[in-house]
Coordinates of C-alpha atoms in Angstrom, one line a residue:
M1 CA 0.0 0.0 0.0
E2 CA 1.3 3.4 -0.9
V3 CA 0.9 6.4 1.4
H4 CA 0.9 9.8 -0.3
H5 CA 2.0 12.8 1.8
P6 CA 0.5 16.1 1.0
H7 CA 3.0 18.6 -0.3
H8 CA 3.3 21.8 1.8
I9 CA 4.7 24.9 0.3
P10 CA 7.4 26.1 2.7
K11 CA 6.6 29.4 4.5
K12 CA 8.7 32.3 3.7
F13 CA 10.8 34.0 6.4
K14 CA 8.5 37.0 6.2
E15 CA 5.5 34.9 7.2
Y16 CA 7.3 33.5 10.2
L17 CA 8.4 36.9 11.2
T18 CA 4.8 38.2 10.9
E19 CA 3.5 35.3 13.1
F20 CA 6.2 36.0 15.7
L21 CA 5.5 39.7 15.8
M22 CA 1.7 39.0 16.1
L23 CA 2.3 36.5 19.0
F24 CA 4.8 38.9 20.6
A25 CA 2.3 41.7 20.4
A26 CA -0.5 39.6 21.9
V27 CA 1.7 38.5 24.8
T28 CA 3.0 42.1 25.3
L29 CA -0.5 43.6 25.2
G30 CA -1.7 40.9 27.6
F31 CA 1.1 41.7 30.0
L32 CA 0.5 45.5 29.7
A33 CA -3.3 44.9 30.3
E34 CA -2.6 42.8 33.4
N35 CA 0.0 45.3 34.7
Q36 CA -2.5 48.1 34.1
R37 CA -5.2 46.2 35.9
E38 CA -2.9 45.5 38.9
H39 CA -2.0 49.2 38.9
Y40 CA -5.6 50.2 39.0
V41 CA -6.4 47.7 41.8
E42 CA -3.5 48.8 43.9
G43 CA -4.4 52.5 43.3
H44 CA -8.0 51.8 44.3
R45 CA -6.9 49.8 47.4
A46 CA -4.6 52.6 48.4
E47 CA -7.5 55.0 48.2
E48 CA -9.6 52.8 50.4
L49 CA -6.9 52.3 53.0
A50 CA -6.1 56.0 53.1
Q51 CA -9.8 56.9 53.5
A52 CA -10.2 54.4 56.4
L53 CA -7.0 55.5 58.1
L54 CA -7.8 59.2 57.7
K55 CA -11.2 58.7 59.1
D56 CA -9.7 57.0 62.2
L57 CA -7.1 59.7 62.7
V58 CA -9.6 62.6 62.4
Q59 CA -12.0 61.0 64.8
D60 CA -9.2 60.1 67.2
S61 CA -8.0 63.7 67.1
T62 CA -11.4 64.9 68.2
D63 CA -11.8 62.3 70.9
F64 CA -8.2 62.8 72.2
H65 CA -8.8 66.5 72.6
A66 CA -11.9 65.8 74.7
F67 CA -9.9 63.3 76.7
Q68 CA -7.1 65.8 77.4
Q69 CA -9.6 68.4 78.6
I70 CA -11.0 66.0 81.2
R71 CA -7.4 64.9 82.1
K72 CA -6.5 68.6 82.6
E73 CA -9.4 69.0 85.0
D74 CA -8.3 65.9 86.9
M75 CA -4.7 67.2 87.2
E76 CA -5.9 70.6 88.4
S77 CA -7.8 68.8 91.2
I78 CA -4.8 66.6 92.1
N79 CA -2.7 69.8 92.6
Q80 CA -5.5 71.4 94.7
A81 CA -5.5 68.3 96.9
I82 CA -1.7 68.4 97.2
D83 CA -1.9 72.1 98.3
I84 CA -4.6 71.4 100.9
M85 CA -2.9 68.4 102.4
D86 CA 0.5 70.3 102.4
T87 CA -1.0 73.2 104.3
K88 CA -3.8 71.8 106.4
G89 CA -3.3 68.0 106.4
I90 CA -6.4 65.8 106.2
S91 CA -9.6 66.7 108.1
P92 CA -12.6 64.3 108.3
N93 CA -15.0 67.2 107.4
D94 CA -13.0 68.8 104.6
S95 CA -15.5 68.7 101.8
V96 CA -13.2 70.7 99.4
L97 CA -10.4 68.2 99.8
Y98 CA -12.8 65.4 99.3
Y99 CA -14.2 66.9 96.1
H100 CA -10.7 67.3 94.6
V101 CA -9.7 63.7 95.6
I102 CA -12.8 62.3 93.9
Q103 CA -12.4 64.6 90.9
G104 CA -8.6 63.9 90.5
V105 CA -7.9 60.3 91.4
F106 CA -11.2 58.5 91.7
V107 CA -10.5 56.7 88.4
W108 CA -7.6 56.2 86.1
R109 CA -8.2 57.6 82.6
Y110 CA -6.6 56.6 79.4
H111 CA -7.4 57.1 75.7
E112 CA -8.1 54.1 73.5
F113 CA -6.9 54.8 70.0
R114 CA -8.4 53.4 66.9
L115 CA -5.8 50.9 65.7
T116 CA -7.6 48.4 63.5
N117 CA -6.9 50.0 60.2
L118 CA -3.4 51.1 61.1
N119 CA -2.5 47.6 62.3
Q120 CA -4.0 46.0 59.2
I121 CA -2.1 48.3 56.8
I122 CA 1.2 47.4 58.5
S123 CA 0.7 43.7 59.3
S124 CA -0.7 42.8 55.9
G125 CA 2.0 44.6 53.9
S126 CA -0.5 47.0 52.4
L127 CA 1.8 49.9 53.3
R128 CA 3.4 49.2 49.9
Y129 CA 0.3 50.6 48.2
F130 CA 1.3 54.1 49.4
K131 CA 3.9 55.0 46.8
N132 CA 5.1 58.1 48.6
D133 CA 8.1 57.5 50.8
E134 CA 7.3 60.4 53.1
L135 CA 3.8 59.1 53.7
I136 CA 5.1 55.5 54.4
Q137 CA 7.6 56.9 56.9
A138 CA 4.8 59.0 58.6
V139 CA 2.7 55.9 59.0
S140 CA 5.6 54.0 60.6
D141 CA 6.5 56.9 62.8
L142 CA 2.9 57.2 64.2
N143 CA 2.8 53.4 64.8
V144 CA 6.0 53.6 66.8
E145 CA 4.6 56.5 68.8
L146 CA 1.4 54.7 69.6
K147 CA 3.4 51.7 70.9
K148 CA 5.3 54.1 73.2
I149 CA 2.1 55.5 74.5
E150 CA 0.7 52.0 75.1
F151 CA 3.8 51.2 77.3
R152 CA 3.6 54.6 79.1
Q153 CA -0.1 54.2 79.8
D154 CA 0.6 50.7 81.3
R155 CA 3.1 52.4 83.7
E156 CA 0.4 55.0 84.7
K157 CA -2.1 52.2 85.2
S158 CA 0.3 50.2 87.3
F159 CA 1.1 53.2 89.5
F160 CA -2.6 54.0 89.9
Y161 CA -3.7 50.5 91.0
S162 CA -0.7 49.9 93.3
D163 CA -0.5 53.3 95.0
I164 CA -3.5 55.5 94.4
Q165 CA -6.5 53.1 94.5
P166 CA -5.5 51.6 97.9
F167 CA -5.6 55.2 99.3
I168 CA -9.1 55.7 98.0
I169 CA -10.4 52.3 99.2
D170 CA -8.8 52.4 102.7
H171 CA -9.2 56.1 103.6
V172 CA -11.9 57.8 101.5
E173 CA -15.6 57.5 102.3
M174 CA -17.2 56.1 99.2
S175 CA -20.9 56.5 100.2
Y176 CA -20.8 60.0 98.7
A177 CA -20.2 58.5 95.3
D178 CA -23.3 56.3 95.5
P179 CA -25.4 58.5 93.1
H180 CA -22.6 58.2 90.5
R181 CA -22.3 54.5 91.2
K182 CA -26.1 54.1 90.6
G183 CA -26.0 55.9 87.3
M184 CA -25.9 59.6 87.8
P185 CA -23.8 61.3 85.1
R186 CA -20.4 62.3 86.3
N187 CA -20.7 66.0 85.7
K188 CA -24.0 66.2 87.6
F189 CA -22.6 64.1 90.5
L190 CA -19.5 66.3 90.8
Q191 CA -21.6 69.5 90.8
I192 CA -23.6 68.2 93.7
L193 CA -20.5 67.0 95.5
K194 CA -19.0 70.5 95.0
T195 CA -22.0 72.6 96.1
Y196 CA -24.2 70.4 98.4
P197 CA -22.4 67.2 99.5
S198 CA -24.4 66.9 102.7
S199 CA -27.5 66.1 100.6
I200 CA -25.8 62.8 99.7
S201 CA -24.4 61.7 103.1
Q202 CA -23.5 62.9 106.6
K203 CA -20.5 60.7 107.2
D204 CA -16.9 61.8 107.6
Y205 CA -15.1 62.2 104.3
F206 CA -11.9 60.5 105.4
F207 CA -11.0 57.8 107.9
N208 CA -7.9 55.9 109.1
Y209 CA -5.6 58.8 108.3
Q210 CA -4.1 59.5 111.8
T211 CA -1.1 57.2 111.4
P212 CA 2.2 59.2 111.7
G213 CA 3.6 60.0 108.3
F214 CA 0.4 59.0 106.5
V215 CA -0.4 62.5 105.2
K216 CA 3.2 63.1 103.9
N217 CA 3.2 59.7 102.3
S218 CA -0.1 60.4 100.6
V219 CA 1.0 63.7 99.3
N220 CA 4.2 62.2 97.9
K221 CA 2.1 59.6 96.0
L222 CA -0.1 62.3 94.6
R223 CA 3.0 64.3 93.5
G224 CA 4.4 61.2 91.9
Y225 CA 1.2 60.5 90.1
D226 CA 0.9 64.1 88.9
W227 CA 4.6 64.1 87.8
M228 CA 4.0 60.9 85.8
M229 CA 0.9 62.3 84.1
N230 CA 2.8 65.6 83.2
I231 CA 5.6 63.6 81.5
T232 CA 3.1 61.6 79.6
N233 CA 1.4 64.8 78.4
R234 CA 4.5 66.7 77.5
S235 CA 6.5 63.9 75.8
Y236 CA 4.3 61.1 74.7
Y237 CA 0.9 62.7 74.0
N238 CA 2.4 65.8 72.4
N239 CA 4.6 63.7 70.1
Y240 CA 1.5 61.7 69.2
K241 CA -0.4 64.9 68.2
I242 CA 2.5 66.1 66.1
K243 CA 2.9 62.9 64.2
S244 CA -0.8 62.3 63.9
Q245 CA -1.4 65.8 62.4
A246 CA 1.6 65.3 60.0
L247 CA 0.1 62.0 58.8
I248 CA -3.3 63.6 58.3
K249 CA -1.8 66.4 56.2
L250 CA 0.2 63.9 54.0
L251 CA -2.9 61.7 53.5
R252 CA -4.9 64.6 52.3
K253 CA -2.1 65.8 50.1
N254 CA -1.6 62.4 48.5
F255 CA -5.3 61.5 48.3
P256 CA -7.0 64.8 47.5
N257 CA -10.3 63.2 46.6
S258 CA -10.8 62.1 50.2
E259 CA -14.2 63.1 51.5
I260 CA -12.9 63.6 55.1

């Protein structure tokens, strides 16, 4: 049996070159299209991340200002209490001293920052979407500052619960705080305590304070607490505000379409 093979006319070099160029063009265009798509996706993702981070920073800035105002009032009362105890000691019927103790050191206050979006941007590697080196550095700087604040606030918390709270529990009559304990807003409670405390209770404001050296020891603790809070304000909180505002400015500059 004979097998006949069809005869093919050999392609010219020009035809091979044309096919190669067409294939090369198709691959190149596909690569460029994919690269453009990735560029668009990354740009869109960067916009989303910037928007979320900027929203957190702006809201934190507002809340932090309110927190610092309350903290300022607390510290003013701490210093009033120090002055009274320095000059007059502790008297069981000193309603003014009692008010400043409750106002100043009844609770430990701290600010809880919005960290979800910032942590996600850093931990997921999404920081690379921000193509501006200055912006990337500003995000990193703020993250470092927030970690410093976390450490500092832990120190304040430790001092409060080891040195200040025992003074409250062991020597300050808490029945006057019953209205607040039962739901009365803090500002209203403090106003009553300041103007008409006898409407709440008739008990002595302080007890178990006659031990020699107790007043001096208590004043030293209040001074130490106030000193610690001052350093936190001047160093840690001020640095945070500077870095936070710098980052807000850079985000708005690099993402001008932001609605915040």
